Amino acid sequence: MAPLSTSQALLCRIRDELIDQWMCDTPKRIFIVPLCAVLVAVALHDAAPTDLLVGWIAAIALVSLWRFFLYRRYLRTSVDAAARVASARDQGLLAMVVVCVTCLGLAWGMSMLLGFHFGSEDPAILATVGVITAAMAVVTIGGMFPLAGFMMTLGIFAPFEVWSFWRGDRQVTMLALGGLVYISILVVWSRGLYRNVVDTMLLRHEKDELVRELSRAKDNAERANIEKSRFLAAASHDLRQPMQSLWLFVGNLRRQWGQPQTLQTLDYIENALDAMRSLFDALLGIAQLDAGGVQAEMRAVPIQQTLDKLRDGFSGDCDLKGLRFSVWPSKAWVYTDPALLDRIVFNLMSNAVKYTPSGGGVVVGCRQRGHELEIQVWDSGIGIAVEHQASVFDEFVQLDNPQRDRSKGLGLGLSIARRLADLVGARLSLRSRIHKGSVFSLRVPLTQADVCPGLDSNKESAPALAGLTVVFLEDEVAILQAVQQYCQALGMQFYGAGDLETLQVLLQGVVPDIVLSDYSLASGENGLQAISRMREQWPLVGAALLTGNAQPSLRDQAQSMGVMLLYKPLSPVELASALGSFAKFPGGGRARGEREN
């Protein structure tokens, strides 16, 4: 059976609410039928036999008691209204209620036979019985359980209709036909009334849902605004610090040039740049995740592959800090993105090493939890108080670093891990006790081993860059000069300019191997447009775009053109790696760019 739409589900819920209300109102109506039966019996007292009237009233009372018993049983099914109706429907209780009220209608319908058979000569008796019966039908069919109301009304009139047509008297037959018209009018009227009630409740539910959505949106907006303000305040502080130190180091370098302490000052500058780079990388990673710029490539992955990387990557750090470190092997395969999984687990491991004092221990292991594998990172560190455990996954939260000392990190690792876990459909959790340590757990879906052969772990040596011809389109003179010096130092032929026309004049027939371009150019066109124009002249040239824009649309455009995307700020090592990737695949720059993307 296809799942119900939201509107259909809401309509079903409203109808169930009406049925529940009808059932819960049973005590208010249960004594109306016996009371009306007593009035009819009084009217027929002189016309019909007493024992027959007593038996008829007893039948009405017994069926009414049956209905009350079903009502009490209905209340015991559940406390929640929707659950009560669902349970009663599954147990067949609602069907029994319909049968019960049908029997009650048939029992009441016998009153009309008594009136016409024994009191046919007294118009007052017939009028009394007819009016009470008609009123009973109106009350019954106008209820909130249409099927039950219709069946009871049908039961009220069925004995008289059958008796009338069987008798064959013309006057009684005409009266029976009038009864059928009356029933038809009641059915049409009750259906319209029921639709009006349902529509009114539907509007009420939609209004309530709209109010809830507006409230949630308002709360989310306020929370996002608070988080944004806190995020920008912390980012502003962390960005200003390395910039300030960098300016001071540069000033010192001007005065110290040619003196022994020059190299030490250069080290300070490099450290400041490393700090800035770390922050920019983390901010760019969060921006890409929030903007949808990171796409998960899900496949079957042996978890031991990640565990081996973790052991090799952190053994030296743990030995240096004096920590006991062990990784328990596992033969399990999981369904995830291997690169993103590595980033998550590495961030969790970095956090464990950072907050575990010397002499402590860190253990990484895996446990099967049903259809999931739980990767656990245990540490014997300082622990996290219960009131702070939810906030450790927020940006720039460092419980031991209120002064924002950058030497203690940026406070973004767990935030990125949380975002990446959401991206690959994993669940990240934390258990911790003060002074006892913490355990971060990541649950990922288990899967069967991939039949594809494993990747070769042998790393290729970096290709030679000497002799390659590189062109660079950049309108920032300082960056253009820096890249020129770096490429020429590697033995590459370099041509650079701030606009495409000047660059083409400089080339004068030279065919480039690699085209680099900034995205935002002073000429008004963007880097992708410039690369597209250059490929009209050199169709197979390899191309890379430098940008700080993390929008997924830009990534998609670059990928569709076979252009490598490089995010600023770019370190010299990463620039060399990017340039070297084009040298690995001779015979077509466009193919090389597509291979990298």
XYZ file of C-alpha atoms in Angstrom:
597
model
C 0.000 0.000 0.000
C 1.344 3.420 -0.967
C 2.013 5.797 1.938
C -0.595 8.464 2.568
C 0.111 12.065 1.673
C 0.225 14.682 4.427
C -3.291 15.965 3.634
C -4.711 12.432 3.495
C -3.077 11.527 6.800
C -4.492 14.686 8.395
C -7.960 13.911 7.042
C -7.800 10.384 8.441
C -6.692 11.740 11.799
C -9.615 14.185 11.891
C -12.105 11.437 11.086
C -10.603 9.291 13.827
C -10.936 12.207 16.256
C -14.626 12.521 15.381
C -15.162 8.793 15.906
C -13.384 9.014 19.250
C -15.547 11.955 20.292
C -18.685 10.058 19.227
C -17.606 7.037 21.255
C -16.706 9.114 24.313
C -20.126 10.841 24.206
C -21.876 7.481 24.653
C -22.816 8.108 28.337
C -24.595 11.326 27.301
C -26.813 9.515 24.789
C -27.067 5.983 26.109
C -30.173 6.638 28.216
C -32.069 8.655 25.578
C -33.266 5.559 23.694
C -34.685 3.709 26.782
C -36.344 6.941 27.955
C -37.990 7.449 24.566
C -39.024 3.786 24.642
C -40.798 4.368 27.942
C -42.703 7.335 26.415
C -43.796 5.184 23.451
C -44.840 2.392 25.827
C -46.990 4.846 27.806
C -48.617 6.027 24.573
C -49.330 2.411 23.529
C -50.332 1.209 26.991
C -54.042 1.014 26.242
C -53.588 -0.319 22.713
C -50.849 -2.957 22.860
C -50.469 -5.923 25.231
C -48.483 -5.112 28.361
C -46.217 -8.154 28.169
C -45.305 -7.272 24.581
C -44.427 -3.717 25.578
C -42.365 -4.920 28.531
C -40.463 -7.336 26.294
C -39.848 -4.561 23.772
C -38.514 -2.194 26.454
C -36.317 -5.006 27.825
C -34.839 -5.561 24.358
C -34.078 -1.831 24.049
C -32.452 -1.858 27.495
C -30.340 -4.948 26.761
C -28.998 -3.559 23.483
C -28.279 -0.235 25.233
C -26.322 -2.088 27.921
C -24.376 -3.900 25.188
C -23.475 -0.565 23.678
C -22.346 0.735 27.066
C -20.193 -2.374 27.542
C -18.542 -1.749 24.168
C -17.910 1.872 25.198
C -16.155 0.776 28.409
C -14.062 -1.719 26.456
C -13.152 0.991 23.976
C -11.832 3.264 26.737
C -9.548 0.507 27.976
C -7.756 0.092 24.625
C -5.504 3.150 25.038
C -5.157 6.570 26.629
C -4.452 8.445 23.385
C -7.463 9.168 21.159
C -5.801 8.241 17.848
C -4.385 5.063 19.372
C -7.820 4.148 20.763
C -9.491 4.364 17.363
C -6.666 2.480 15.629
C -6.698 -0.255 18.252
C -10.504 -0.528 18.172
C -10.420 -0.791 14.389
C -7.716 -3.499 14.465
C -9.584 -5.500 17.128
C -12.888 -5.273 15.240
C -14.423 -3.281 18.082
C -15.731 -0.537 15.798
C -17.420 -3.171 13.627
C -19.121 -4.562 16.746
C -20.294 -1.031 17.634
C -21.846 -0.690 14.156
C -23.622 -4.053 14.617
C -24.793 -2.968 18.070
C -26.352 0.329 16.942
C -27.922 -1.470 13.959
C -29.582 -3.880 16.384
C -30.645 -0.921 18.514
C -32.213 0.697 15.460
C -34.048 -2.499 14.550
C -35.341 -2.816 18.122
C -36.569 0.761 18.067
C -38.076 0.276 14.616
C -40.400 -2.350 16.111
C -42.168 0.510 17.951
C -43.626 1.724 14.639
C -45.057 -1.748 13.976
C -46.594 -1.769 17.451
C -48.128 1.643 16.852
C -49.598 0.867 13.437
C -50.684 -2.646 14.323
C -52.316 -1.974 17.675
C -52.979 1.785 17.601
C -53.980 2.310 13.968
C -57.414 3.709 14.966
C -55.953 6.399 17.258
C -54.228 9.254 15.331
C -52.645 10.613 18.538
C -50.830 7.338 19.129
C -49.573 7.196 15.565
C -48.443 10.826 15.680
C -46.608 10.297 18.991
C -44.768 7.217 17.735
C -43.965 8.845 14.375
C -42.627 12.089 15.864
C -40.428 10.302 18.408
C -39.115 7.941 15.708
C -38.379 10.789 13.314
C -36.564 12.722 16.059
C -34.569 9.630 16.959
C -33.505 9.250 13.308
C -32.410 12.893 13.073
C -30.314 12.656 16.229
C -28.793 9.356 15.137
C -27.781 10.153 11.593
C -26.426 13.592 12.493
C -23.603 12.081 14.582
C -19.843 12.035 13.969
C -19.607 8.357 13.032
C -21.449 8.330 9.678
C -21.524 4.550 9.175
C -22.967 3.869 12.636
C -25.539 6.652 12.252
C -26.659 5.451 8.835
C -26.969 1.813 9.944
C -29.013 2.747 13.045
C -31.338 4.972 10.994
C -31.731 2.194 8.453
C -32.544 -0.195 11.301
C -35.187 2.228 12.680
C -37.120 2.422 9.404
C -36.425 -1.034 7.956
C -39.127 -2.994 9.932
C -41.854 -0.494 9.056
C -40.853 -0.321 5.376
C -40.836 -4.111 5.030
C -44.173 -4.455 6.879
C -45.785 -1.678 4.815
C -44.871 -3.116 1.418
C -45.769 -6.623 2.571
C -49.178 -5.490 3.777
C -49.966 -3.882 0.406
C -52.382 -1.265 1.783
C -52.333 1.820 -0.517
C -52.380 4.386 2.280
C -49.707 2.604 4.296
C -47.622 2.098 1.157
C -47.704 5.828 0.428
C -46.603 6.443 4.008
C -43.718 3.996 3.509
C -42.644 5.798 0.353
C -42.700 9.047 2.303
C -40.460 7.370 4.875
C -37.940 6.490 2.141
C -37.912 10.103 0.944
C -37.443 11.229 4.533
C -34.477 8.844 4.971
C -32.909 10.090 1.725
C -33.216 13.705 2.860
C -31.663 12.793 6.205
C -28.713 11.075 4.485
C -28.008 14.057 2.205
C -28.349 16.486 5.115
C -26.092 14.430 7.394
C -23.390 14.087 4.712
C -23.284 17.859 4.229
C -23.183 18.421 7.981
C -20.360 15.898 8.378
C -18.319 17.502 5.575
C -18.742 20.911 7.193
C -17.516 19.551 10.521
C -14.513 17.861 8.871
C -13.628 20.993 6.870
C -13.834 23.134 9.999
C -11.533 20.810 11.914
C -9.184 20.602 8.901
C -8.871 24.386 8.872
C -8.230 24.348 12.606
C -5.477 21.748 12.279
C -3.881 23.599 9.364
C -3.946 26.827 11.349
C -2.399 25.128 14.367
C 0.287 23.541 12.185
C 1.009 26.898 10.552
C 1.361 28.501 13.974
C 3.752 25.721 15.029
C 5.810 26.107 11.843
C 6.017 29.863 12.311
C 7.069 29.351 15.906
C 9.755 26.853 14.870
C 10.965 29.163 12.116
C 11.127 32.067 14.553
C 13.062 30.000 17.088
C 15.450 28.748 14.399
C 16.000 32.272 13.093
C 16.703 33.616 16.569
C 19.041 30.732 17.343
C 20.819 31.144 14.005
C 21.225 34.859 14.637
C 22.715 34.238 18.069
C 25.041 31.539 16.717
C 26.064 33.772 13.808
C 26.901 36.641 16.157
C 28.909 34.347 18.410
C 30.575 32.747 15.401
C 31.571 36.095 13.859
C 32.789 37.461 17.176
C 35.045 34.467 17.747
C 36.188 34.393 14.117
C 36.990 38.105 14.188
C 39.137 37.624 17.264
C 40.982 34.614 15.868
C 41.568 36.317 12.524
C 42.895 39.539 14.033
C 45.442 37.786 16.233
C 47.654 36.199 13.531
C 47.278 39.296 11.358
C 48.535 41.492 14.179
C 51.499 39.237 14.886
C 52.273 39.026 11.175
C 52.462 42.810 10.808
C 54.739 43.044 13.842
C 57.023 40.322 12.514
C 57.265 42.067 9.163
C 58.180 45.314 10.909
C 60.851 43.517 12.883
C 62.174 41.868 9.734
C 62.737 45.272 8.111
C 64.921 46.332 11.033
C 66.685 42.996 11.431
C 67.555 42.272 7.797
C 71.043 40.957 7.532
C 71.232 40.119 11.257
C 71.422 36.586 12.753
C 67.928 36.743 14.170
C 66.446 37.195 10.674
C 65.823 33.461 10.195
C 64.107 33.271 13.576
C 61.810 36.141 12.580
C 61.012 34.344 9.337
C 60.064 31.300 11.400
C 57.695 33.464 13.419
C 56.100 34.759 10.200
C 55.680 31.224 8.903
C 54.042 30.141 12.167
C 51.641 33.079 11.983
C 50.774 32.184 8.393
C 50.238 28.573 9.405
C 47.822 29.740 12.107
C 45.920 31.866 9.605
C 45.852 29.011 7.138
C 44.465 26.581 9.711
C 41.668 28.968 10.562
C 40.835 29.705 6.931
C 40.778 25.985 6.131
C 38.398 25.300 9.016
C 36.143 28.243 8.139
C 36.103 27.241 4.485
C 35.286 23.661 5.443
C 32.305 24.798 7.529
C 31.175 27.190 4.789
C 31.340 24.416 2.189
C 29.371 22.053 4.400
C 26.686 24.630 5.189
C 26.419 25.675 1.534
C 26.186 22.078 0.297
C 29.610 22.328 -1.323
C 30.698 18.900 -0.069
C 29.034 15.868 -1.632
C 29.291 12.410 -0.102
C 30.382 9.605 -2.426
C 28.950 6.594 -0.640
C 30.315 3.100 -1.195
C 31.360 -0.035 0.661
C 34.552 0.578 2.665
C 36.589 -1.734 4.928
C 36.798 -0.016 8.295
C 40.295 -1.411 8.821
C 41.471 0.975 6.106
C 40.524 3.948 8.296
C 41.868 2.291 11.436
C 45.269 1.738 9.788
C 45.469 5.397 8.787
C 44.515 6.410 12.297
C 47.212 4.222 13.866
C 49.906 5.436 11.481
C 48.890 9.085 11.783
C 48.731 9.360 15.578
C 51.295 6.865 16.878
C 54.061 9.468 16.763
C 51.951 12.153 18.481
C 50.938 9.763 21.248
C 54.526 8.610 21.809
C 55.700 12.223 21.930
C 53.079 13.083 24.550
C 53.581 9.865 26.527
C 50.168 8.363 25.855
C 49.272 4.692 25.605
C 47.635 4.244 22.212
C 45.983 1.155 20.754
C 43.715 0.461 17.804
C 41.648 -2.727 17.797
C 41.357 -4.324 14.330
C 38.033 -5.014 12.652
C 36.975 -6.967 9.567
C 33.705 -5.058 9.163
C 32.687 -3.167 6.028
C 30.625 0.008 6.241
C 28.639 2.057 3.738
C 30.014 5.594 3.775
C 32.287 8.113 2.084
C 35.833 6.951 2.993
C 37.415 10.424 2.804
C 34.731 12.037 4.960
C 34.807 9.128 7.411
C 38.570 9.596 7.787
C 38.084 13.301 8.533
C 35.461 12.574 11.185
C 37.492 9.933 12.987
C 40.708 11.963 12.717
C 38.974 14.963 14.309
C 37.692 12.777 17.145
C 41.160 11.314 17.633
C 42.800 14.760 17.618
C 40.390 15.861 20.313
C 41.173 12.781 22.426
C 44.955 13.269 22.170
C 44.626 16.976 22.929
C 42.653 16.556 26.159
C 44.393 13.463 27.536
C 47.259 14.315 29.897
C 50.642 12.625 29.726
C 50.527 9.093 31.091
C 46.942 8.543 29.990
C 45.647 6.368 27.216
C 43.577 6.464 24.029
C 41.837 3.401 22.584
C 39.991 3.099 19.266
C 37.699 0.150 18.656
C 34.552 -0.960 16.830
C 31.429 -2.720 18.053
C 28.520 -4.092 16.044
C 25.141 -2.615 17.041
C 22.474 -4.405 15.021
C 22.837 -3.262 11.417
C 25.333 -0.546 12.367
C 29.001 -0.400 13.339
C 29.866 1.844 16.259
C 33.367 3.341 16.023
C 34.468 4.382 19.506
C 37.329 6.667 20.540
C 38.032 6.263 24.265
C 40.331 8.522 26.268
C 41.272 8.909 29.916
C 41.308 12.693 29.693
C 39.793 15.484 31.760
C 36.200 14.612 30.882
C 33.277 16.889 30.069
C 30.560 17.977 32.475
C 27.003 16.979 31.588
C 25.860 20.579 31.151
C 28.606 21.189 28.543
C 28.335 17.978 26.516
C 25.825 19.360 24.009
C 27.803 22.534 23.329
C 31.144 20.865 22.516
C 29.893 20.249 18.968
C 29.324 23.987 18.393
C 31.798 26.229 16.575
C 34.692 27.780 18.521
C 33.739 26.046 21.771
C 36.818 25.223 23.877
C 35.934 24.591 27.479
C 39.557 24.856 28.636
C 40.356 27.910 26.523
C 38.126 30.881 27.431
C 40.960 33.280 26.585
C 40.955 32.033 22.916
C 44.625 31.048 22.986
C 45.298 29.875 19.420
C 48.051 27.543 20.542
C 45.266 25.369 21.960
C 43.462 25.104 18.649
C 40.434 26.759 17.085
C 37.516 24.798 18.515
C 36.191 23.746 15.089
C 37.157 20.058 14.886
C 34.088 18.608 16.601
C 31.786 21.045 14.809
C 33.112 19.868 11.445
C 32.865 16.240 12.600
C 29.197 16.765 13.483
C 28.438 18.324 10.079
C 30.265 15.553 8.219
C 28.458 12.884 10.234
C 25.115 14.406 9.202
C 26.314 14.471 5.585
C 27.112 10.729 5.449
C 24.075 9.707 7.509
C 26.086 8.694 10.586
C 25.212 9.359 14.236
C 27.712 11.045 16.519
C 27.332 10.786 20.284
C 29.303 11.449 23.472
C 29.557 9.904 26.936
C 31.838 11.487 29.492
C 32.584 11.836 33.200
C 34.634 14.537 34.838
C 38.234 13.354 35.554
C 37.351 9.912 34.153
C 37.553 10.491 30.424
C 35.272 10.525 27.417
C 34.129 8.241 24.640
C 33.030 9.642 21.290
C 30.978 7.186 19.234
C 30.144 7.241 15.542
C 27.529 4.822 14.185
C 27.695 3.995 10.471
C 25.649 1.436 8.479
C 27.183 -2.004 8.019
C 27.348 -3.522 4.541
C 28.775 -6.484 2.654
C 32.378 -6.559 1.465
C 32.939 -4.861 -1.890
C 33.817 -7.267 -4.687
C 36.045 -4.632 -6.318
C 39.763 -5.028 -5.650
C 41.321 -2.745 -3.105
C 43.211 0.354 -4.027
C 46.946 0.190 -4.369
C 48.446 1.836 -1.359
C 51.756 2.560 -3.094
C 52.170 6.296 -3.525
C 53.483 7.738 -6.749
C 56.415 10.014 -6.597
C 55.772 13.652 -7.359
C 56.161 14.370 -11.093
C 58.828 16.750 -12.362
C 57.527 20.262 -13.077
C 60.532 21.643 -14.943
C 59.815 22.529 -18.532
C 56.046 22.977 -18.162
C 54.592 26.213 -19.491
C 52.190 27.931 -17.097
C 50.023 30.989 -17.735
C 48.340 32.821 -14.864
C 45.468 35.291 -15.162
C 45.457 37.412 -11.985
C 44.816 41.147 -11.516
C 46.391 41.242 -8.013
C 50.021 42.204 -8.688
C 51.430 40.831 -5.432
C 49.890 37.400 -5.962
C 50.954 37.380 -9.614
C 54.576 38.124 -8.660
C 54.592 35.531 -5.886
C 53.313 32.757 -8.162
C 55.769 33.803 -10.880
C 58.752 33.535 -8.526
C 57.575 30.159 -7.255
C 56.992 28.640 -10.723
C 60.288 29.934 -12.104
C 62.094 28.515 -9.086
C 60.685 25.105 -10.038
C 62.013 25.453 -13.575
C 58.707 26.252 -15.241
C 58.064 28.755 -18.038
C 55.714 31.414 -16.669
C 53.513 34.009 -18.369
C 51.167 36.151 -16.323
C 48.920 39.189 -16.767
C 45.902 40.921 -15.284
C 43.686 40.522 -18.364
C 43.328 38.038 -21.196
C 44.274 40.418 -24.027
C 47.611 41.299 -22.425
C 48.287 37.633 -21.696
C 47.729 36.639 -25.335
C 50.151 39.339 -26.494
C 52.811 37.985 -24.116
C 52.419 34.435 -25.362
C 52.900 35.206 -29.084
C 52.378 31.686 -30.348
C 53.496 29.839 -27.199
C 51.172 26.889 -26.364
C 50.702 26.595 -22.571
C 50.491 23.319 -20.691
C 48.597 24.732 -17.736
C 46.225 27.693 -17.364
C 45.660 29.187 -13.908
C 43.044 31.874 -13.361
C 41.613 33.803 -10.465
C 37.809 33.710 -10.339
C 37.112 37.400 -9.734
C 38.838 39.506 -12.409
C 38.943 43.272 -12.720
C 37.837 43.097 -16.374
C 34.316 42.104 -15.296
C 34.397 38.516 -16.524
C 35.042 35.619 -14.189
C 37.786 33.042 -14.391
C 35.603 30.330 -15.916
C 34.617 32.651 -18.735
C 38.284 33.510 -19.324
C 39.265 29.832 -19.352
C 36.463 29.107 -21.822
C 37.827 31.820 -24.147
C 41.382 30.464 -23.859
C 40.184 26.959 -24.701
C 38.797 28.278 -27.955
C 42.458 28.765 -28.911
C 43.942 25.829 -26.950
C 41.165 23.189 -26.620
C 43.248 20.630 -24.702
C 44.941 22.902 -22.189
C 44.705 21.898 -18.528
C 43.018 24.523 -16.357
C 42.649 25.338 -12.676
C 40.532 28.013 -11.019
C 41.631 29.759 -7.798
C 38.791 31.048 -5.626
C 37.532 31.552 -2.106
C 33.926 30.983 -3.211
C 32.497 27.831 -1.599
C 29.156 27.822 -3.423
C 28.237 24.394 -4.836
C 27.039 25.988 -8.102
C 30.594 27.161 -8.833
C 31.960 23.699 -8.114
C 29.421 22.174 -10.488
C 30.289 24.657 -13.250
C 34.000 23.973 -12.875
C 33.462 20.221 -12.888
C 31.294 20.379 -16.018
C 34.111 22.265 -17.809
C 36.853 19.922 -16.609
C 38.468 22.698 -14.554
C 40.292 21.924 -11.316
C 38.998 23.979 -8.384
C 41.612 25.309 -5.903
C 40.449 27.138 -2.800
C 42.330 30.108 -1.368
C 44.499 30.498 0.620
C 46.741 28.005 -1.154
C 50.052 26.890 0.327
C 53.166 26.469 -1.871
C 53.055 22.707 -1.331
C 49.428 22.503 -2.496
C 50.179 24.678 -5.525
C 53.031 22.373 -6.525
C 50.777 19.328 -6.043
C 48.084 20.878 -8.232
C 50.558 21.759 -10.973
C 52.117 18.320 -10.746
C 48.736 16.617 -11.245
C 48.659 17.955 -14.803
C 52.114 16.488 -15.493
C 50.886 12.980 -14.516
C 48.568 12.653 -17.506
C 50.236 13.609 -20.781
C 48.330 14.040 -24.015
C 45.427 16.328 -23.169
C 45.054 19.040 -20.591
C 41.240 18.934 -20.597
C 41.323 15.214 -19.819
C 43.766 15.896 -17.019
C 41.493 18.495 -15.477
C 38.495 16.174 -15.693
C 40.509 13.365 -14.101
C 41.292 15.597 -11.141
C 37.695 16.669 -10.690
